[in-house]
Every structure is written in C-alpha cells, then in structure tokens.
C-alpha cells in the first residue's frame, strides 16, 4: 500500500538497455558487477482497469510482487480501453523496459504493437487474458486461468443443482466485456455443458462489461423483457455483475438465490458475503493473485530460461453451504 505510489513512478528511460545487455552474466561468478546499473529488472505493466473486485485484487498482487529493489515497475491503467493499452505498450517500448507484461482487454488487434515489441527485443508476458494472434512468437508466455473450464464448472454446478427437476430451465447470461478472452471462453465452456441437456435454454445473453452497475442495468432489462416468472437462473461471467443483478432482482420483488438461482465466477469476498446471505448460489473460483507467479516468470524470462507457453492457476468451486466457513480464509 505505502508502496503503491512509488511503484507507479516512472523510471529513467534507457536504464533498461543496460540491464538487457548484461543478461546471462548473473549467478555464475559471484563477483560479477557488470550485469545492471542498479540490479533492478524494469517492467512495464499495462492493466485492464479497475472494473471489478477481481481486478483490484489482481492489481494489488502485481504491485506487491513487482516491488523495488528487485523490480522497477511502470504501471499503467487502461480504463478498459484497448487504445490506452496500445499507447502504454508503445511507451514501454520507447523507454526500453526489460520485460512487458499486460492483461489485454480484448483478444484481437494486437499484432502490430506486439511486432514492435519483438523488433525491439522486449519479451512480452501475457497475464490473466489471452490474445488472438497468428504468430505465437509474439508473446513469451501466458499466465492465467482456464476460462473455458470455469464456464464448464459453472454449468456443471447448475446441472447438479437441477437434478431434481425435469422442467425447462430458462437461463439469462450476463457476459463480460465483449471480445475479451474470459467472456468468449466462459460462454463457450458453459454452453458446451448445458448444450448436452435439453432442459436448459439461454433465453437472453448480453454484456454487463464485468461491472456491478452494468450488471444491474442489464438484469433490469432482462426482467422487464422476460417478466417476473420468466427467468429461472442467472449465469454471470463475474461476481460483480451478479451482485449488481441481485439488487435488480430484489428491486423487482423477487428473492435472489431462491426465485432466481445465481451462479457466477471469480470467488471474491463480495460473492462469499452474498452466498452467506443466501442470495448467490455458487461461485467458481478465478484466482487474481498472480503477482508472485508473474514475478517468477519475469525473473526467468530475464535470465533467458525457456518457459512453457501457458502457465495455469489452480482454482475450485464454492457453494452457499460452505460460504460462512470459507469467508475468513479468503485473501481477496
Ligand atoms: O473474471 C473479471 C475481471 O480477466 C479473469 O476480468 C479476468 C476477469 C474477471 O474484470 O472480474
């Protein structure tokens, strides 16, 4: 926290070149002093924004792990806009950082700027979200969750929870940011599982941009369109949208968690609190605390070690009955 401010400070342009030039010399002789000017690895990190509880926990984790004196972090918040991220990446390239890490707001449109990073010899680590590029050499590795599996897990919970009924189950879906990897993948994973069972139908599906405010607004529209009795289940691509929707459901005079069953993704504190209050039925965990793993990847990239193309984060599914006991253990 007290570190937050200095983390966001810039660093001297050009420092990164000295660092990169000294690669591979560290570790062996013990008296090598030529590797870097001050020993720090300079990292440019472009964050999506601050749209959700997940994201703020992720930012905290990244800043804590990429702290001085080992790292010099240039942190930039894109406010959910791809053009801001592209600008940030270009400024990292111009400043000659050692490593670029970023969480791409959407999947497509990265080829040009990633080529520029490659031409400048700066390795790129994708964190949390993936990109859609034809040339996989444009990034070194991706550290993140398996979003397709998260969508499947949400659907499997729903199938299990609907065991007792043969009646049709009408689902509304609150999608994440249009074109983002988690929205595309969670939708696909969820559909794959419910698609195998004719009872389930997604009657409405729209983006709530991963925010509470939008989640509430879109849920209000769903309720208006489908009527009080027209919706059995809400599947929200993140907890924040589910929490916003819970408000809309209550304002419509319905009981969230009972009249409309709700499953979402992330496993943030707010979701555990909603489960404890009986208003949310289940959340699929998506761990935002990637900082320490990211720091290790950056060390390895910087040391020229080979890395797998994909590093995965482990996570589970939590239900209402376990919310009260789990809550004190939650770290985000
Ligand atoms: O689920 C959502 C956030 O990319 C996994 O982005 C992340 C998603 C997360 O805004 O809450």
Coordinates of C-alpha atoms and ligand atoms in Angstrom, one line a residue:
X1 CA 0.0 0.0 0.0
X2 CA 2.6 2.5 1.0
X3 CA 4.5 1.1 -1.9
X4 CA 1.7 1.9 -4.4
X5 CA 2.8 5.4 -5.1
X6 CA 6.4 4.8 -5.8
X7 CA 5.6 1.7 -7.9
X8 CA 3.7 4.0 -10.2
X9 CA 6.5 6.4 -10.7
X10 CA 8.3 6.3 -14.0
X11 CA 11.9 5.3 -14.3
X12 CA 14.8 6.7 -16.3
X13 CA 14.5 5.9 -20.0
X14 CA 17.5 4.0 -21.2
X15 CA 18.1 2.2 -17.9
X16 CA 16.5 -0.9 -19.4
X17 CA 19.1 -1.2 -22.1
X18 CA 21.9 -1.5 -19.7
X19 CA 20.0 -4.3 -17.9
X20 CA 19.3 -6.2 -21.0
X21 CA 22.8 -6.1 -22.2
X22 CA 24.0 -7.8 -19.1
X23 CA 21.9 -10.9 -19.4
X24 CA 23.2 -14.3 -18.5
X25 CA 26.2 -12.9 -16.6
X26 CA 24.4 -13.2 -13.2
X27 CA 24.5 -16.1 -10.9
X28 CA 27.8 -17.7 -12.0
X29 CA 30.9 -16.0 -10.8
X30 CA 29.5 -14.2 -7.7
X31 CA 31.7 -11.2 -8.2
X32 CA 30.1 -10.1 -11.4
X33 CA 29.1 -6.4 -11.0
X34 CA 28.5 -5.5 -14.7
X35 CA 25.1 -7.0 -15.2
X36 CA 23.0 -4.0 -14.4
X37 CA 23.3 -0.4 -13.2
X38 CA 21.3 -1.0 -10.1
X39 CA 20.3 -4.6 -10.4
X40 CA 16.6 -4.0 -11.0
X41 CA 14.6 -5.6 -13.7
X42 CA 12.4 -2.9 -15.4
X43 CA 8.9 -4.0 -16.1
X44 CA 6.1 -2.2 -18.0
X45 CA 2.7 -3.5 -16.9
X46 CA -0.5 -2.4 -18.6
X47 CA -3.6 -3.3 -16.5
X48 CA -7.1 -3.5 -18.0
X49 CA -8.7 -1.1 -15.5
X50 CA -10.4 -1.3 -12.1
X51 CA -13.8 -2.7 -13.3
X52 CA -14.2 -5.4 -10.6
X53 CA -13.1 -6.7 -7.2
X54 CA -11.1 -9.3 -9.0
X55 CA -9.2 -6.6 -10.9
X56 CA -8.4 -4.5 -7.8
X57 CA -7.1 -7.6 -6.0
X58 CA -5.1 -8.5 -9.1
X59 CA -3.5 -5.0 -9.3
X60 CA -2.5 -5.2 -5.6
X61 CA -0.9 -8.6 -6.1
X62 CA 1.1 -7.5 -9.1
X63 CA 2.3 -4.3 -7.4
X64 CA 3.3 -6.1 -4.3
X65 CA 5.2 -8.8 -6.2
X66 CA 7.0 -6.4 -8.6
X67 CA 8.3 -4.2 -5.9
X68 CA 11.7 -2.4 -5.5
X69 CA 14.5 -3.0 -5.2
X70 CA 14.3 -6.2 -7.3
X71 CA 12.0 -4.6 -9.9
X72 CA 11.3 -1.2 -11.3
X73 CA 7.6 -1.2 -12.2
X74 CA 6.0 1.2 -14.7
X75 CA 2.3 0.6 -14.1
X76 CA -0.4 1.9 -16.4
X77 CA -4.2 1.6 -16.0
X78 CA -6.0 1.4 -19.4
X79 CA -9.5 2.1 -18.1
X80 CA -10.9 -0.8 -20.2
X81 CA -9.7 0.8 -23.4
X82 CA -7.6 -1.0 -25.9
X83 CA -6.2 2.2 -27.4
X84 CA -4.9 3.2 -24.0
X85 CA -3.1 -0.2 -23.7
X86 CA -1.5 0.2 -27.1
X87 CA -0.3 3.6 -26.1
X88 CA 1.1 2.3 -22.9
X89 CA 2.9 -0.6 -24.6
X90 CA 4.4 1.8 -27.1
X91 CA 5.7 4.0 -24.3
X92 CA 7.2 0.9 -22.6
X93 CA 9.0 0.0 -25.9
X94 CA 10.3 3.6 -26.3
X95 CA 11.6 3.6 -22.7
X96 CA 13.4 0.3 -23.3
X97 CA 11.9 -1.8 -20.4
X98 CA 13.4 -5.2 -19.9
X99 CA 10.0 -7.0 -19.9
X100 CA 6.5 -6.0 -20.8
X101 CA 3.6 -7.7 -19.1
X102 CA 0.0 -6.9 -19.8
X103 CA -3.6 -8.1 -19.4
X104 CA -5.2 -7.5 -22.8
X105 CA -8.7 -6.0 -22.5
X106 CA -9.8 -7.8 -25.7
X107 CA -8.4 -10.7 -27.7
X108 CA -7.9 -9.2 -31.1
X109 CA -5.9 -6.2 -32.6
X110 CA -2.5 -6.8 -31.0
X111 CA -0.4 -7.9 -34.0
X112 CA 1.2 -4.6 -34.8
X113 CA 2.2 -3.4 -31.4
X114 CA 3.5 -6.9 -30.4
X115 CA 5.6 -6.9 -33.6
X116 CA 7.1 -3.6 -32.5
X117 CA 8.0 -5.1 -29.1
X118 CA 9.5 -8.1 -30.8
X119 CA 11.5 -5.8 -33.1
X120 CA 12.8 -4.0 -30.0
X121 CA 13.8 -7.4 -28.5
X122 CA 11.5 -6.9 -25.5
X123 CA 9.8 -10.1 -24.2
X124 CA 6.1 -9.9 -23.6
X125 CA 4.3 -11.8 -20.9
X126 CA 0.5 -12.0 -21.1
X127 CA -1.1 -12.1 -17.7
X128 CA -4.7 -13.2 -17.0
X129 CA -6.1 -12.8 -20.5
X130 CA -5.0 -14.2 -23.8
X131 CA -4.7 -12.6 -27.3
X132 CA -5.7 -13.9 -30.7
X133 CA -2.6 -13.7 -32.9
X134 CA -1.5 -15.7 -35.9
X135 CA 2.2 -15.7 -34.8
X136 CA 2.6 -17.2 -31.3
X137 CA 6.2 -16.0 -31.1
X138 CA 4.8 -12.5 -30.5
X139 CA 4.5 -13.3 -26.8
X140 CA 6.7 -15.4 -24.5
X141 CA 4.1 -17.0 -22.2
X142 CA 0.6 -16.6 -20.8
X143 CA -0.1 -16.9 -17.1
X144 CA -3.8 -17.2 -16.3
X145 CA -6.8 -19.3 -15.6
X146 CA -8.6 -21.7 -17.8
X147 CA -11.7 -19.7 -18.6
X148 CA -13.4 -22.4 -20.7
X149 CA -13.1 -24.7 -17.7
X150 CA -14.5 -22.1 -15.4
X151 CA -17.6 -21.8 -17.7
X152 CA -17.9 -25.6 -17.7
X153 CA -17.7 -25.6 -13.9
X154 CA -20.5 -23.1 -13.6
X155 CA -22.7 -25.2 -15.9
X156 CA -21.8 -28.4 -14.0
X157 CA -22.9 -26.8 -10.8
X158 CA -26.2 -25.9 -12.4
X159 CA -26.8 -29.4 -13.9
X160 CA -26.1 -30.9 -10.5
X161 CA -28.3 -28.3 -8.7
X162 CA -31.1 -29.1 -11.2
X163 CA -31.1 -32.8 -10.7
X164 CA -34.5 -32.9 -9.0
X165 CA -36.4 -31.2 -11.9
X166 CA -37.5 -32.3 -15.3
X167 CA -38.9 -28.9 -16.1
X168 CA -37.3 -26.5 -18.5
X169 CA -34.6 -24.2 -17.0
X170 CA -34.6 -20.7 -18.5
X171 CA -31.2 -19.1 -18.1
X172 CA -30.2 -15.5 -18.6
X173 CA -26.5 -14.8 -19.1
X174 CA -24.5 -11.6 -18.2
X175 CA -21.5 -11.7 -20.4
X176 CA -18.2 -10.0 -19.6
X177 CA -16.5 -7.4 -21.8
X178 CA -17.3 -8.0 -25.5
X179 CA -14.4 -9.6 -27.2
X180 CA -12.4 -10.4 -24.0
X181 CA -10.9 -13.8 -23.5
X182 CA -12.9 -14.5 -20.3
X183 CA -16.2 -13.6 -21.9
X184 CA -15.6 -15.6 -25.0
X185 CA -14.3 -18.7 -23.2
X186 CA -16.7 -18.7 -20.2
X187 CA -19.6 -18.5 -22.6
X188 CA -18.2 -21.4 -24.7
X189 CA -17.5 -23.6 -21.7
X190 CA -20.9 -23.0 -20.2
X191 CA -22.7 -23.7 -23.4
X192 CA -20.8 -26.9 -24.1
X193 CA -22.1 -28.5 -20.8
X194 CA -25.7 -27.2 -20.8
X195 CA -26.0 -27.9 -24.5
X196 CA -25.9 -31.6 -23.8
X197 CA -29.1 -31.4 -21.7
X198 CA -32.4 -30.3 -23.5
X199 CA -33.9 -28.9 -20.3
X200 CA -31.6 -25.9 -20.4
X201 CA -32.0 -22.9 -22.6
X202 CA -30.3 -19.5 -22.6
X203 CA -33.2 -17.1 -23.2
X204 CA -31.2 -13.8 -23.0
X205 CA -27.5 -13.0 -23.2
X206 CA -25.9 -9.6 -23.0
X207 CA -22.7 -7.9 -21.9
X208 CA -22.6 -6.2 -18.5
X209 CA -18.9 -5.3 -19.1
X210 CA -17.8 -7.0 -15.8
X211 CA -19.2 -4.1 -13.7
X212 CA -21.8 -4.0 -10.9
X213 CA -23.6 -1.0 -12.4
X214 CA -23.9 -2.6 -15.8
X215 CA -24.9 -6.0 -14.3
X216 CA -27.7 -4.3 -12.5
X217 CA -28.9 -2.3 -15.5
X218 CA -28.9 -5.3 -17.9
X219 CA -30.6 -7.6 -15.3
X220 CA -33.4 -4.9 -15.0
X221 CA -33.8 -5.1 -18.8
X222 CA -33.9 -9.0 -18.7
X223 CA -36.6 -8.9 -16.0
X224 CA -38.6 -6.4 -18.0
X225 CA -38.4 -8.5 -21.2
X226 CA -38.9 -11.9 -19.6
X227 CA -41.4 -11.0 -16.9
X228 CA -41.2 -11.9 -13.2
X229 CA -41.7 -15.6 -13.8
X230 CA -39.7 -15.9 -17.0
X231 CA -36.2 -16.4 -15.5
X232 CA -35.1 -19.5 -13.5
X233 CA -31.3 -19.0 -13.5
X234 CA -28.7 -16.2 -13.9
X235 CA -25.3 -17.1 -15.1
X236 CA -22.9 -14.1 -14.7
X237 CA -19.4 -14.1 -16.1
X238 CA -18.2 -12.4 -12.9
X239 CA -19.3 -11.9 -9.3
X240 CA -19.6 -8.1 -9.6
X241 CA -22.2 -8.3 -12.3
X242 CA -24.1 -11.0 -10.2
X243 CA -24.0 -8.6 -7.2
X244 CA -25.4 -5.8 -9.3
X245 CA -28.1 -8.2 -10.7
X246 CA -29.0 -9.3 -7.2
X247 CA -30.0 -5.7 -6.5
X248 CA -32.2 -5.6 -9.6
X249 CA -33.9 -8.9 -8.7
X250 CA -34.6 -7.6 -5.2
X251 CA -36.0 -4.3 -6.5
X252 CA -38.3 -6.4 -8.7
X253 CA -39.7 -8.0 -5.6
X254 CA -38.0 -11.4 -6.2
X255 CA -35.7 -13.4 -4.0
X256 CA -32.2 -13.8 -5.5
X257 CA -30.9 -17.3 -4.7
X258 CA -34.4 -18.7 -4.5
X259 CA -36.7 -17.4 -7.2
X260 CA -33.8 -17.0 -9.5
X261 CA -30.8 -19.2 -8.8
X262 CA -27.5 -17.5 -9.5
X263 CA -24.0 -18.8 -10.4
X264 CA -21.1 -16.5 -11.1
X265 CA -17.3 -16.6 -11.5
X266 CA -14.3 -15.1 -9.5
X267 CA -14.9 -16.0 -5.9
X268 CA -14.3 -12.5 -4.5
X269 CA -15.2 -11.6 -0.9
X270 CA -18.5 -9.9 -2.1
X271 CA -19.6 -13.2 -3.6
X272 CA -18.9 -15.0 -0.3
X273 CA -20.9 -12.4 1.6
X274 CA -23.8 -12.7 -0.9
X275 CA -23.7 -16.5 -0.6
X276 CA -23.7 -16.2 3.2
X277 CA -26.8 -14.1 3.0
X278 CA -28.4 -16.8 0.7
X279 CA -28.6 -14.5 -2.3
X280 CA -26.0 -16.1 -4.5
X281 CA -25.9 -19.9 -5.0
X282 CA -22.4 -20.6 -6.2
X283 CA -19.2 -19.0 -7.4
X284 CA -16.5 -20.6 -9.5
X285 CA -13.0 -19.5 -8.3
X286 CA -10.8 -17.5 -10.6
X287 CA -7.6 -16.6 -8.6
X288 CA -6.4 -13.0 -9.2
X289 CA -3.3 -13.3 -7.0
X290 CA -1.0 -13.9 -9.9
X291 CA 1.7 -11.5 -8.7
X292 CA 4.2 -14.0 -7.2
X293 CA 4.0 -16.3 -10.2
X294 CA 4.3 -13.4 -12.6
X295 CA 7.4 -12.2 -10.8
X296 CA 9.0 -15.6 -11.1
X297 CA 8.2 -15.7 -14.8
X298 CA 9.7 -12.3 -15.3
X299 CA 12.9 -13.4 -13.5
X300 CA 13.1 -16.5 -15.7
X301 CA 12.4 -14.6 -18.9
X302 CA 15.0 -12.0 -18.0
X303 CA 17.5 -14.8 -17.2
X304 CA 16.8 -16.3 -20.7
X305 CA 15.3 -19.5 -19.3
X306 CA 12.9 -21.4 -21.5
X307 CA 9.2 -21.2 -20.4
X308 CA 6.1 -23.1 -21.2
X309 CA 3.7 -21.2 -23.5
X310 CA 1.0 -21.5 -20.9
X311 CA 1.1 -21.3 -17.1
X312 CA -2.1 -22.2 -15.3
X313 CA -3.5 -21.1 -12.0
X314 CA -5.3 -23.6 -9.7
X315 CA -8.8 -23.0 -8.5
X316 CA -12.1 -24.5 -7.3
X317 CA -15.9 -24.1 -6.9
X318 CA -17.7 -22.8 -3.7
X319 CA -21.3 -23.2 -2.8
X320 CA -23.6 -21.4 -0.2
X321 CA -23.3 -24.1 2.4
X322 CA -19.6 -23.5 2.7
X323 CA -19.6 -19.7 2.5
X324 CA -19.6 -19.0 6.2
X325 CA -16.7 -21.3 7.0
X326 CA -14.6 -20.2 3.9
X327 CA -15.1 -16.5 4.3
X328 CA -12.3 -15.9 6.9
X329 CA -9.8 -17.8 4.7
X330 CA -10.4 -15.7 1.6
X331 CA -7.5 -13.5 0.6
X332 CA -9.4 -11.4 -1.9
Ligands
LIG1 O1 -13.2 -12.5 -14.0 C1 -13.4 -10.1 -14.0 C2 -12.5 -9.1 -14.4 O2 -9.9 -11.3 -16.8 C3 -10.3 -13.1 -15.3 O3 -11.8 -9.7 -15.5 C4 -10.4 -11.6 -15.5 C5 -11.8 -11.1 -15.4 C6 -12.5 -11.3 -14.1 O4 -13.0 -7.9 -14.6 O5 -14.0 -9.9 -12.8

